[in-house]
PDB file of C-alpha atoms in Angstrom:
ATOM      1  CA  MET A  58      -0.420  -7.166  -8.388  1.00 50.00           C
ATOM      2  CA  MET A  59       1.080 -10.121 -10.150  1.00 54.00           C
ATOM      3  CA  SER A  60       4.471 -11.705  -9.952  1.00 55.00           C
ATOM      4  CA  ASN A  61       6.104 -14.462 -12.025  1.00 66.00           C
ATOM      5  CA  ALA A  62       5.821 -12.603 -15.330  1.00 73.00           C
ATOM      6  CA  THR A  63       6.846 -15.509 -17.561  1.00 86.00           C
ATOM      7  CA  PRO A  64       5.928 -15.484 -21.279  1.00 86.00           C
ATOM      8  CA  ASP A  65       2.826 -17.618 -20.736  1.00 86.00           C
ATOM      9  CA  VAL A  66       1.655 -15.351 -17.914  1.00 90.00           C
ATOM     10  CA  ILE A  67       2.201 -12.265 -20.056  1.00 90.00           C
ATOM     11  CA  ALA A  68       0.240 -13.843 -22.912  1.00 91.00           C
ATOM     12  CA  ILE A  69      -2.686 -14.746 -20.619  1.00 93.00           C
ATOM     13  CA  THR A  70      -2.617 -11.275 -19.074  1.00 92.00           C
ATOM     14  CA  VAL A  71      -2.857  -9.658 -22.509  1.00 93.00           C
ATOM     15  CA  LEU A  72      -5.690 -12.046 -23.424  1.00 93.00           C
ATOM     16  CA  GLU A  73      -7.633 -11.162 -20.276  1.00 94.00           C
ATOM     17  CA  PHE A  74      -7.126  -7.446 -20.790  1.00 94.00           C
ATOM     18  CA  ILE A  75      -8.656  -7.500 -24.275  1.00 95.00           C
ATOM     19  CA  PRO A  76     -12.318  -7.485 -23.061  1.00 95.00           C
ATOM     20  CA  ALA A  77     -11.519  -4.879 -20.380  1.00 95.00           C
ATOM     21  CA  PHE A  78      -9.830  -2.573 -22.886  1.00 96.00           C
ATOM     22  CA  ALA A  79     -12.652  -3.064 -25.387  1.00 97.00           C
ATOM     23  CA  PHE A  80     -15.235  -1.893 -22.859  1.00 97.00           C
ATOM     24  CA  ALA A  81     -12.931   0.844 -21.561  1.00 97.00           C
ATOM     25  CA  LEU A  82     -12.523   2.366 -25.028  1.00 97.00           C
ATOM     26  CA  TRP A  83     -15.602   1.350 -27.035  1.00 97.00           C
ATOM     27  CA  ALA A  84     -18.268   0.288 -24.529  1.00 96.00           C
ATOM     28  CA  GLU A  85     -21.301   1.452 -26.490  1.00 96.00           C
ATOM     29  CA  ARG A  86     -20.039   0.012 -29.758  1.00 97.00           C
ATOM     30  CA  VAL A  87     -19.265  -3.326 -28.092  1.00 98.00           C
ATOM     31  CA  ALA A  88     -22.695  -3.418 -26.417  1.00 97.00           C
ATOM     32  CA  GLN A  89     -24.420  -2.700 -29.730  1.00 97.00           C
ATOM     33  CA  GLU A  90     -22.514  -5.531 -31.385  1.00 97.00           C
ATOM     34  CA  ILE A  91     -23.421  -7.946 -28.575  1.00 98.00           C
ATOM     35  CA  ALA A  92     -27.090  -6.951 -28.939  1.00 97.00           C
ATOM     36  CA  ARG A  93     -27.030  -8.188 -32.555  1.00 97.00           C
ATOM     37  CA  TRP A  94     -26.138 -11.738 -31.514  1.00 97.00           C
ATOM     38  CA  PRO A  95     -28.801 -14.413 -30.959  1.00 97.00           C
ATOM     39  CA  ILE A  96     -29.810 -14.596 -27.312  1.00 96.00           C
ATOM     40  CA  VAL A  97     -28.193 -18.013 -26.840  1.00 97.00           C
ATOM     41  CA  ALA A  98     -24.868 -16.687 -28.150  1.00 97.00           C
ATOM     42  CA  ARG A  99     -25.114 -13.597 -25.920  1.00 97.00           C
ATOM     43  CA  ILE A 100     -25.558 -15.722 -22.812  1.00 98.00           C
ATOM     44  CA  ALA A 101     -23.041 -18.417 -23.744  1.00 98.00           C
ATOM     45  CA  ALA A 102     -20.232 -16.168 -25.051  1.00 97.00           C
ATOM     46  CA  PRO A 103     -18.655 -15.299 -21.669  1.00 97.00           C
ATOM     47  CA  ALA A 104     -17.958 -18.995 -21.078  1.00 97.00           C
ATOM     48  CA  LEU A 105     -14.906 -18.308 -23.249  1.00 97.00           C
ATOM     49  CA  LEU A 106     -13.459 -16.452 -20.274  1.00 96.00           C
ATOM     50  CA  ALA A 107     -12.591 -19.886 -18.859  1.00 97.00           C
ATOM     51  CA  ILE A 108      -9.877 -20.311 -21.500  1.00 95.00           C
ATOM     52  CA  PRO A 109      -7.190 -18.314 -19.621  1.00 94.00           C
ATOM     53  CA  TYR A 110      -7.729 -20.460 -16.538  1.00 96.00           C
ATOM     54  CA  ALA A 111      -7.580 -23.684 -18.551  1.00 96.00           C
ATOM     55  CA  VAL A 112      -4.369 -22.724 -20.341  1.00 94.00           C
ATOM     56  CA  LEU A 113      -2.502 -21.285 -17.360  1.00 94.00           C
ATOM     57  CA  SER A 114      -3.510 -23.999 -14.888  1.00 94.00           C
ATOM     58  CA  ALA A 115      -2.512 -26.701 -17.362  1.00 94.00           C
ATOM     59  CA  ARG A 116       0.864 -25.038 -17.909  1.00 92.00           C
ATOM     60  CA  HIS A 117       1.431 -24.977 -14.141  1.00 92.00           C
ATOM     61  CA  HIS A 118       0.162 -28.555 -13.609  1.00 93.00           C
ATOM     62  CA  MET A 119      -2.745 -27.535 -11.372  1.00 94.00           C
ATOM     63  CA  PHE A 120      -5.715 -27.905 -13.714  1.00 96.00           C
ATOM     64  CA  ARG A 121      -8.961 -28.938 -12.005  1.00 97.00           C
ATOM     65  CA  TRP A 122     -12.204 -29.756 -13.788  1.00 97.00           C
ATOM     66  CA  GLU A 123     -14.201 -28.215 -10.932  1.00 97.00           C
ATOM     67  CA  TRP A 124     -12.606 -24.817 -11.480  1.00 97.00           C
ATOM     68  CA  LEU A 125     -13.039 -25.045 -15.238  1.00 97.00           C
ATOM     69  CA  ALA A 126     -16.732 -25.782 -14.679  1.00 98.00           C
ATOM     70  CA  LEU A 127     -17.029 -22.808 -12.333  1.00 97.00           C
ATOM     71  CA  TYR A 128     -15.377 -20.391 -14.752  1.00 97.00           C
ATOM     72  CA  SER A 129     -17.435 -21.802 -17.632  1.00 97.00           C
ATOM     73  CA  ILE A 130     -20.759 -21.483 -15.794  1.00 98.00           C
ATOM     74  CA  LEU A 131     -20.461 -18.380 -13.615  1.00 98.00           C
ATOM     75  CA  PRO A 132     -20.026 -15.726 -16.375  1.00 98.00           C
ATOM     76  CA  PRO A 133     -22.954 -17.071 -18.485  1.00 98.00           C
ATOM     77  CA  ALA A 134     -25.092 -17.282 -15.340  1.00 98.00           C
ATOM     78  CA  MET A 135     -24.308 -13.628 -14.628  1.00 98.00           C
ATOM     79  CA  ALA A 136     -25.164 -12.705 -18.215  1.00 98.00           C
ATOM     80  CA  TRP A 137     -28.457 -14.606 -17.994  1.00 98.00           C
ATOM     81  CA  LEU A 138     -29.472 -12.901 -14.741  1.00 98.00           C
ATOM     82  CA  LEU A 139     -28.533  -9.464 -16.061  1.00 98.00           C
ATOM     83  CA  ALA A 140     -30.452 -10.063 -19.277  1.00 98.00           C
ATOM     84  CA  GLN A 141     -33.496 -10.698 -17.090  1.00 98.00           C
ATOM     85  CA  ALA A 142     -32.714  -7.608 -15.016  1.00 98.00           C
ATOM     86  CA  ALA A 143     -32.562  -5.477 -18.172  1.00 97.00           C
ATOM     87  CA  VAL A 144     -36.128  -6.525 -18.981  1.00 97.00           C
ATOM     88  CA  THR A 145     -37.671  -6.392 -15.505  1.00 97.00           C
ATOM     89  CA  ASP A 146     -35.859  -3.204 -14.417  1.00 97.00           C
ATOM     90  CA  PRO A 147     -35.559  -0.958 -17.484  1.00 96.00           C
ATOM     91  CA  ASP A 148     -35.130   2.138 -15.274  1.00 96.00           C
ATOM     92  CA  GLN A 149     -31.970   0.548 -13.865  1.00 97.00           C
ATOM     93  CA  ARG A 150     -32.809   1.204 -10.243  1.00 96.00           C
ATOM     94  CA  GLY A 151     -31.286  -2.147  -9.343  1.00 96.00           C
ATOM     95  CA  ASN A 152     -32.998  -5.369  -8.305  1.00 96.00           C
ATOM     96  CA  TRP A 153     -32.149  -8.603  -6.518  1.00 97.00           C
ATOM     97  CA  ARG A 154     -30.266  -9.965  -9.532  1.00 98.00           C
ATOM     98  CA  ASP A 155     -27.882  -7.011  -9.551  1.00 98.00           C
ATOM     99  CA  ALA A 156     -27.416  -7.296  -5.785  1.00 97.00           C
ATOM    100  CA  LEU A 157     -26.777 -11.051  -5.951  1.00 98.00           C
ATOM    101  CA  ILE A 158     -24.108 -10.664  -8.632  1.00 98.00           C
ATOM    102  CA  LEU A 159     -22.387  -7.768  -6.867  1.00 98.00           C
ATOM    103  CA  LEU A 160     -22.441  -9.652  -3.563  1.00 97.00           C
ATOM    104  CA  THR A 161     -20.974 -12.758  -5.212  1.00 97.00           C
ATOM    105  CA  LEU A 162     -18.224 -10.840  -6.996  1.00 97.00           C
ATOM    106  CA  GLY A 163     -17.389  -8.757  -3.924  1.00 95.00           C
ATOM    107  CA  LEU A 164     -17.150 -11.702  -1.548  1.00 95.00           C
ATOM    108  CA  ALA A 165     -15.273 -13.858  -4.057  1.00 95.00           C
ATOM    109  CA  VAL A 166     -12.547 -11.244  -4.372  1.00 93.00           C
ATOM    110  CA  ASP A 167     -12.473 -10.034  -0.768  1.00 92.00           C
ATOM    111  CA  LEU A 168     -12.514 -13.489   0.825  1.00 92.00           C
ATOM    112  CA  ARG A 169     -10.294 -14.933  -1.917  1.00 92.00           C
ATOM    113  CA  TRP A 170     -12.638 -17.800  -2.651  1.00 95.00           C
ATOM    114  CA  PHE A 171     -11.066 -18.561  -6.028  1.00 96.00           C
ATOM    115  CA  ASP A 172      -7.420 -17.814  -5.261  1.00 94.00           C
ATOM    116  CA  VAL A 173      -6.440 -21.461  -4.851  1.00 94.00           C
ATOM    117  CA  ALA A 174      -7.347 -22.067  -8.503  1.00 95.00           C
ATOM    118  CA  TRP A 175      -4.438 -19.913  -9.661  1.00 94.00           C
ATOM    119  CA  PRO A 176      -0.666 -20.350  -9.403  1.00 90.00           C
ATOM    120  CA  ALA A 177       1.079 -18.557  -6.547  1.00 87.00           C
ATOM    121  CA  GLY A 178       1.476 -14.844  -7.198  1.00 86.00           C
ATOM    122  CA  LEU A 179      -1.128 -14.781  -9.982  1.00 89.00           C
ATOM    123  CA  ARG A 180      -4.262 -13.990  -8.003  1.00 87.00           C
ATOM    124  CA  GLY A 181      -4.619 -10.821 -10.057  1.00 89.00           C
ATOM    125  CA  LEU A 182      -5.458 -12.889 -13.131  1.00 92.00           C
ATOM    126  CA  GLY A 183      -8.374 -14.491 -11.316  1.00 94.00           C
ATOM    127  CA  ASN A 184      -9.687 -11.080 -10.327  1.00 93.00           C
ATOM    128  CA  LEU A 185      -9.206  -9.829 -13.869  1.00 94.00           C
ATOM    129  CA  LEU A 186     -11.310 -12.717 -15.161  1.00 96.00           C
ATOM    130  CA  LEU A 187     -14.120 -11.700 -12.795  1.00 96.00           C
ATOM    131  CA  LEU A 188     -13.712  -8.100 -13.972  1.00 95.00           C
ATOM    132  CA  ASP A 189     -14.242  -9.216 -17.568  1.00 97.00           C
ATOM    133  CA  ALA A 190     -17.324 -11.211 -16.573  1.00 98.00           C
ATOM    134  CA  GLY A 191     -18.756  -8.214 -14.710  1.00 98.00           C
ATOM    135  CA  LEU A 192     -18.057  -5.837 -17.585  1.00 98.00           C
ATOM    136  CA  TYR A 193     -19.670  -8.176 -20.071  1.00 98.00           C
ATOM    137  CA  GLY A 194     -22.742  -8.568 -17.874  1.00 98.00           C
ATOM    138  CA  PHE A 195     -23.282  -5.017 -16.643  1.00 98.00           C
ATOM    139  CA  LEU A 196     -22.113  -3.081 -19.720  1.00 98.00           C
ATOM    140  CA  GLY A 197     -22.624  -5.581 -22.528  1.00 98.00           C
ATOM    141  CA  ILE A 198     -25.912  -7.184 -21.439  1.00 98.00           C
ATOM    142  CA  ARG A 199     -27.464  -4.945 -18.744  1.00 98.00           C
ATOM    143  CA  ARG A 200     -26.096  -1.815 -20.494  1.00 98.00           C
ATOM    144  CA  LEU A 201     -25.933  -0.017 -17.166  1.00 98.00           C
ATOM    145  CA  SER A 202     -25.699   3.736 -17.684  1.00 97.00           C
ATOM    146  CA  GLY A 203     -23.665   6.300 -15.784  1.00 97.00           C
ATOM    147  CA  THR A 204     -20.798   4.012 -14.837  1.00 98.00           C
ATOM    148  CA  GLY A 205     -18.065   6.268 -16.214  1.00 97.00           C
ATOM    149  CA  PHE A 206     -15.967   3.289 -17.260  1.00 97.00           C
ATOM    150  CA  ASP A 207     -14.422   5.255 -20.119  1.00 97.00           C
ATOM    151  CA  PHE A 208     -10.666   5.460 -20.412  1.00 96.00           C
ATOM    152  CA  HIS A 209     -10.393   8.157 -23.023  1.00 96.00           C
ATOM    153  CA  PHE A 210      -8.526  10.204 -20.424  1.00 96.00           C
ATOM    154  CA  ARG A 211      -9.467  13.840 -19.943  1.00 97.00           C
ATOM    155  CA  TRP A 212      -7.668  16.672 -18.193  1.00 97.00           C
ATOM    156  CA  THR A 213     -10.565  16.822 -15.724  1.00 97.00           C
ATOM    157  CA  ASP A 214      -9.838  13.225 -14.655  1.00 98.00           C
ATOM    158  CA  TRP A 215      -6.373  14.259 -13.467  1.00 98.00           C
ATOM    159  CA  LYS A 216      -7.591  17.560 -12.038  1.00 98.00           C
ATOM    160  CA  THR A 217     -10.369  15.916 -10.034  1.00 98.00           C
ATOM    161  CA  GLY A 218      -8.318  12.907  -9.006  1.00 98.00           C
ATOM    162  CA  LEU A 219      -5.352  14.946  -7.779  1.00 98.00           C
ATOM    163  CA  ARG A 220      -7.595  17.479  -6.033  1.00 98.00           C
ATOM    164  CA  GLU A 221      -9.233  14.755  -3.956  1.00 97.00           C
ATOM    165  CA  LEU A 222      -5.778  13.372  -3.177  1.00 97.00           C
ATOM    166  CA  VAL A 223      -4.692  16.758  -1.816  1.00 96.00           C
ATOM    167  CA  PHE A 224      -7.848  16.965   0.324  1.00 96.00           C
ATOM    168  CA  PHE A 225      -7.505  13.412   1.606  1.00 94.00           C
ATOM    169  CA  ALA A 226      -3.761  13.024   2.216  1.00 90.00           C
ATOM    170  CA  PRO A 227      -3.466  15.234   5.343  1.00 91.00           C
ATOM    171  CA  ILE A 228      -6.430  13.455   6.918  1.00 91.00           C
ATOM    172  CA  VAL A 229      -5.208   9.913   6.336  1.00 87.00           C
ATOM    173  CA  ILE A 230      -1.607  10.695   7.290  1.00 87.00           C
ATOM    174  CA  GLY A 231      -2.567  12.525  10.474  1.00 90.00           C
ATOM    175  CA  LEU A 232      -5.155   9.983  11.551  1.00 91.00           C
ATOM    176  CA  GLY A 233      -3.042   7.002  10.489  1.00 86.00           C
ATOM    177  CA  VAL A 234      -0.053   8.188  12.519  1.00 86.00           C
ATOM    178  CA  ALA A 235      -2.257   9.054  15.518  1.00 88.00           C
ATOM    179  CA  LEU A 236      -3.778   5.555  15.473  1.00 87.00           C
ATOM    180  CA  GLY A 237      -0.372   3.938  15.135  1.00 83.00           C
ATOM    181  CA  PHE A 238      -1.487   2.344  11.878  1.00 81.00           C
ATOM    182  CA  ILE A 239       1.130   3.914   9.634  1.00 77.00           C
ATOM    183  CA  HIS A 240       4.760   4.646  10.294  1.00 76.00           C
ATOM    184  CA  PRO A 241       6.667   6.993   7.958  1.00 77.00           C
ATOM    185  CA  HIS A 242       9.726   5.525   6.302  1.00 72.00           C
ATOM    186  CA  ALA A 243      11.731   6.006   3.128  1.00 68.00           C
ATOM    187  CA  ASN A 244      11.225   3.460   0.372  1.00 70.00           C
ATOM    188  CA  VAL A 245      12.787   4.807  -2.806  1.00 72.00           C
ATOM    189  CA  PRO A 246      13.184   2.079  -5.452  1.00 77.00           C
ATOM    190  CA  PRO A 247      14.637   2.851  -8.898  1.00 82.00           C
ATOM    191  CA  LEU A 248      12.570   5.219 -11.010  1.00 83.00           C
ATOM    192  CA  GLY A 249      11.540   2.548 -13.504  1.00 87.00           C
ATOM    193  CA  ARG A 250      10.319   0.233 -10.780  1.00 87.00           C
ATOM    194  CA  THR A 251       8.502   3.113  -9.074  1.00 88.00           C
ATOM    195  CA  LEU A 252       6.609   4.009 -12.252  1.00 91.00           C
ATOM    196  CA  LEU A 253       5.851   0.361 -12.969  1.00 91.00           C
ATOM    197  CA  ASN A 254       4.482   0.037  -9.456  1.00 92.00           C
ATOM    198  CA  TRP A 255       2.127   2.982 -10.106  1.00 95.00           C
ATOM    199  CA  VAL A 256       0.865   1.379 -13.306  1.00 94.00           C
ATOM    200  CA  GLY A 257       0.437  -1.973 -11.571  1.00 91.00           C
ATOM    201  CA  ILE A 258      -1.601  -0.449  -8.750  1.00 94.00           C
ATOM    202  CA  PHE A 259      -3.727   1.437 -11.272  1.00 96.00           C
ATOM    203  CA  LEU A 260      -4.505  -1.608 -13.434  1.00 92.00           C
ATOM    204  CA  PHE A 261      -4.755  -4.410 -10.877  1.00 90.00           C
ATOM    205  CA  VAL A 262      -6.099  -2.606  -7.802  1.00 93.00           C
ATOM    206  CA  ALA A 263      -7.550   0.846  -8.359  1.00 96.00           C
ATOM    207  CA  VAL A 264      -9.477   0.270 -11.589  1.00 96.00           C
ATOM    208  CA  LEU A 265     -10.994  -2.990 -10.340  1.00 95.00           C
ATOM    209  CA  GLU A 266     -12.067  -1.555  -6.983  1.00 97.00           C
ATOM    210  CA  GLU A 267     -13.322   1.736  -8.413  1.00 98.00           C
ATOM    211  CA  LEU A 268     -15.343  -0.065 -11.067  1.00 97.00           C
ATOM    212  CA  PHE A 269     -16.965  -2.221  -8.409  1.00 98.00           C
ATOM    213  CA  PHE A 270     -17.557   0.259  -5.592  1.00 98.00           C
ATOM    214  CA  ARG A 271     -18.213   3.417  -7.575  1.00 98.00           C
ATOM    215  CA  ALA A 272     -19.415   2.520 -11.097  1.00 98.00           C
ATOM    216  CA  TRP A 273     -21.610  -0.333  -9.899  1.00 98.00           C
ATOM    217  CA  VAL A 274     -22.352  -0.118  -6.153  1.00 98.00           C
ATOM    218  CA  GLN A 275     -22.475   3.672  -5.685  1.00 98.00           C
ATOM    219  CA  ASN A 276     -24.174   4.066  -9.059  1.00 98.00           C
ATOM    220  CA  PHE A 277     -27.029   1.723  -8.139  1.00 98.00           C
ATOM    221  CA  LEU A 278     -27.327   3.143  -4.609  1.00 98.00           C
ATOM    222  CA  GLU A 279     -27.694   6.683  -5.964  1.00 98.00           C
ATOM    223  CA  ARG A 280     -30.795   5.613  -7.871  1.00 96.00           C
ATOM    224  CA  ARG A 281     -32.360   4.300  -4.669  1.00 95.00           C
ATOM    225  CA  LEU A 282     -31.029   6.564  -1.924  1.00 97.00           C
ATOM    226  CA  GLY A 283     -29.736   9.737  -3.544  1.00 97.00           C
ATOM    227  CA  PRO A 284     -26.131  10.896  -3.996  1.00 97.00           C
ATOM    228  CA  ARG A 285     -25.211  11.703  -0.377  1.00 97.00           C
ATOM    229  CA  ALA A 286     -26.505   8.519   1.209  1.00 98.00           C
ATOM    230  CA  ALA A 287     -25.063   6.486  -1.664  1.00 98.00           C
ATOM    231  CA  LEU A 288     -21.636   8.056  -1.155  1.00 98.00           C
ATOM    232  CA  VAL A 289     -21.640   7.258   2.563  1.00 98.00           C
ATOM    233  CA  LEU A 290     -22.957   3.710   2.210  1.00 98.00           C
ATOM    234  CA  ALA A 291     -20.655   2.810  -0.698  1.00 98.00           C
ATOM    235  CA  SER A 292     -17.698   4.191   1.283  1.00 98.00           C
ATOM    236  CA  LEU A 293     -18.678   2.165   4.332  1.00 98.00           C
ATOM    237  CA  LEU A 294     -18.897  -1.001   2.228  1.00 97.00           C
ATOM    238  CA  PHE A 295     -15.519  -0.170   0.735  1.00 97.00           C
ATOM    239  CA  GLY A 296     -14.080   0.257   4.226  1.00 96.00           C
ATOM    240  CA  LEU A 297     -15.568  -3.018   5.448  1.00 96.00           C
ATOM    241  CA  SER A 298     -14.028  -4.835   2.483  1.00 94.00           C
ATOM    242  CA  HIS A 299     -10.660  -4.132   4.147  1.00 92.00           C
ATOM    243  CA  PHE A 300     -11.569  -5.773   7.460  1.00 91.00           C
ATOM    244  CA  ASN A 301      -9.139  -8.666   6.963  1.00 85.00           C
ATOM    245  CA  LYS A 302      -6.227  -6.738   5.442  1.00 79.00           C
ATOM    246  CA  ARG A 303      -2.892  -6.651   7.285  1.00 66.00           C
ATOM    247  CA  SER A 304      -4.371  -8.595  10.179  1.00 70.00           C
ATOM    248  CA  ALA A 305      -5.707 -12.033  11.079  1.00 70.00           C
ATOM    249  CA  HIS A 306      -8.571 -10.350  12.954  1.00 83.00           C
ATOM    250  CA  PHE A 307     -11.025  -7.524  12.263  1.00 90.00           C
ATOM    251  CA  ASN A 308      -8.761  -4.592  11.444  1.00 90.00           C
ATOM    252  CA  TRP A 309     -10.893  -1.655  12.558  1.00 93.00           C
ATOM    253  CA  ARG A 310      -8.144   0.894  11.876  1.00 92.00           C
ATOM    254  CA  TYR A 311      -7.893  -0.164   8.257  1.00 93.00           C
ATOM    255  CA  VAL A 312     -11.693  -0.184   7.953  1.00 95.00           C
ATOM    256  CA  LEU A 313     -11.884   3.360   9.328  1.00 95.00           C
ATOM    257  CA  LEU A 314      -9.158   4.752   7.079  1.00 94.00           C
ATOM    258  CA  ALA A 315     -10.497   2.911   4.007  1.00 95.00           C
ATOM    259  CA  THR A 316     -14.009   4.233   4.689  1.00 97.00           C
ATOM    260  CA  ILE A 317     -12.686   7.789   4.783  1.00 96.00           C
ATOM    261  CA  ALA A 318     -10.697   7.099   1.619  1.00 96.00           C
ATOM    262  CA  GLY A 319     -13.882   5.821  -0.011  1.00 97.00           C
ATOM    263  CA  ILE A 320     -15.548   9.193   0.603  1.00 98.00           C
ATOM    264  CA  PHE A 321     -12.878  10.963  -1.424  1.00 98.00           C
ATOM    265  CA  TYR A 322     -12.759   8.276  -4.118  1.00 98.00           C
ATOM    266  CA  GLY A 323     -16.532   8.489  -4.367  1.00 98.00           C
ATOM    267  CA  ARG A 324     -16.406  12.278  -4.626  1.00 98.00           C
ATOM    268  CA  ALA A 325     -13.868  12.008  -7.439  1.00 98.00           C
ATOM    269  CA  TRP A 326     -16.073   9.544  -9.343  1.00 98.00           C
ATOM    270  CA  ARG A 327     -19.280  11.453  -8.704  1.00 97.00           C
ATOM    271  CA  GLU A 328     -18.101  14.840  -9.959  1.00 97.00           C
ATOM    272  CA  HIS A 329     -18.169  13.842 -13.632  1.00 97.00           C
ATOM    273  CA  ARG A 330     -19.115  10.172 -13.148  1.00 97.00           C
ATOM    274  CA  ARG A 331     -15.668   9.041 -14.277  1.00 98.00           C
ATOM    275  CA  VAL A 332     -13.885   5.899 -13.091  1.00 98.00           C
ATOM    276  CA  PRO A 333     -10.515   7.268 -14.299  1.00 98.00           C
ATOM    277  CA  ALA A 334     -10.803  10.195 -11.869  1.00 98.00           C
ATOM    278  CA  SER A 335     -11.414   8.066  -8.776  1.00 98.00           C
ATOM    279  CA  ALA A 336      -8.861   5.488  -9.956  1.00 98.00           C
ATOM    280  CA  ILE A 337      -6.224   8.230 -10.146  1.00 98.00           C
ATOM    281  CA  THR A 338      -6.912   9.299  -6.550  1.00 98.00           C
ATOM    282  CA  HIS A 339      -6.942   5.679  -5.415  1.00 97.00           C
ATOM    283  CA  THR A 340      -3.702   4.836  -7.216  1.00 97.00           C
ATOM    284  CA  PHE A 341      -1.786   7.787  -5.814  1.00 96.00           C
ATOM    285  CA  VAL A 342      -2.958   7.004  -2.271  1.00 94.00           C
ATOM    286  CA  ASP A 343      -1.812   3.377  -2.483  1.00 92.00           C
ATOM    287  CA  TRP A 344       1.374   4.364  -4.317  1.00 92.00           C
ATOM    288  CA  LEU A 345       2.370   6.989  -1.733  1.00 88.00           C
ATOM    289  CA  TRP A 346       1.531   4.511   0.985  1.00 84.00           C
ATOM    290  CA  TYR A 347       3.939   2.055  -0.635  1.00 81.00           C
ATOM    291  CA  LEU A 348       6.691   4.693  -0.949  1.00 80.00           C
ATOM    292  CA  ARG A 349       6.434   6.411   2.423  1.00 70.00           C
ATOM    293  CA  PHE A 350       4.438   4.288   4.840  1.00 69.00           C
TER     294      PHE A 350
END
């Protein structure tokens, strides 16, 4: 999550959320509109995503031309590759272009390749920019089906998400305590801050990770391997993405617990193919972890 919520940061955050909200609420309509543009405009348009970096870095006196070039080139390059993928892989089983983009996005976020481009405490804005680029490419250009990135919330999203939380919580608490990885404690901030923390986890952690690991990775794997194998492999990849969390070395305890968590997040997504459902489970897990462990 972000800190340093100054007016310029708030303005940039709102600007970066506009593409994400557009796809979350009107994905098909947005994709149809993009399809009407000339091909050059379709490929070049996501270069505009570099504007938030340019404005914020200039305001904080850390603007670098190299980073502006990266953020101007990477999103159009993704769009170009996914436009090719849409033609060569109309059945959407996934090909090397999809894998290359997912690998690049995953490693960039997990290994924090681009973090130094952003002011301290604002890493979330860099990740949000990559989210917008991925949404534009996979939903706007590739028009990947079955992602479930639709935030017209339904009762079933809450029902499924909370059910998986109830199934998962006893396992992670018991195993976490047994491994000495978690230690119960009371952390009860004011109600307003507690609710804001839930919203922050949902927007800046859960939605981003569920979009990547479930809507994209698990979705593609299902088409190749079937639902069970895809669930296991996507969960393992999700677990491995936590190898360097809370430790300077390979944190096998975190990997194990995150892999198990991924099974339940993946089950929540898979039931109705809904990112909101798995994001709800994910958010409550991280939120309870923050409050009690």
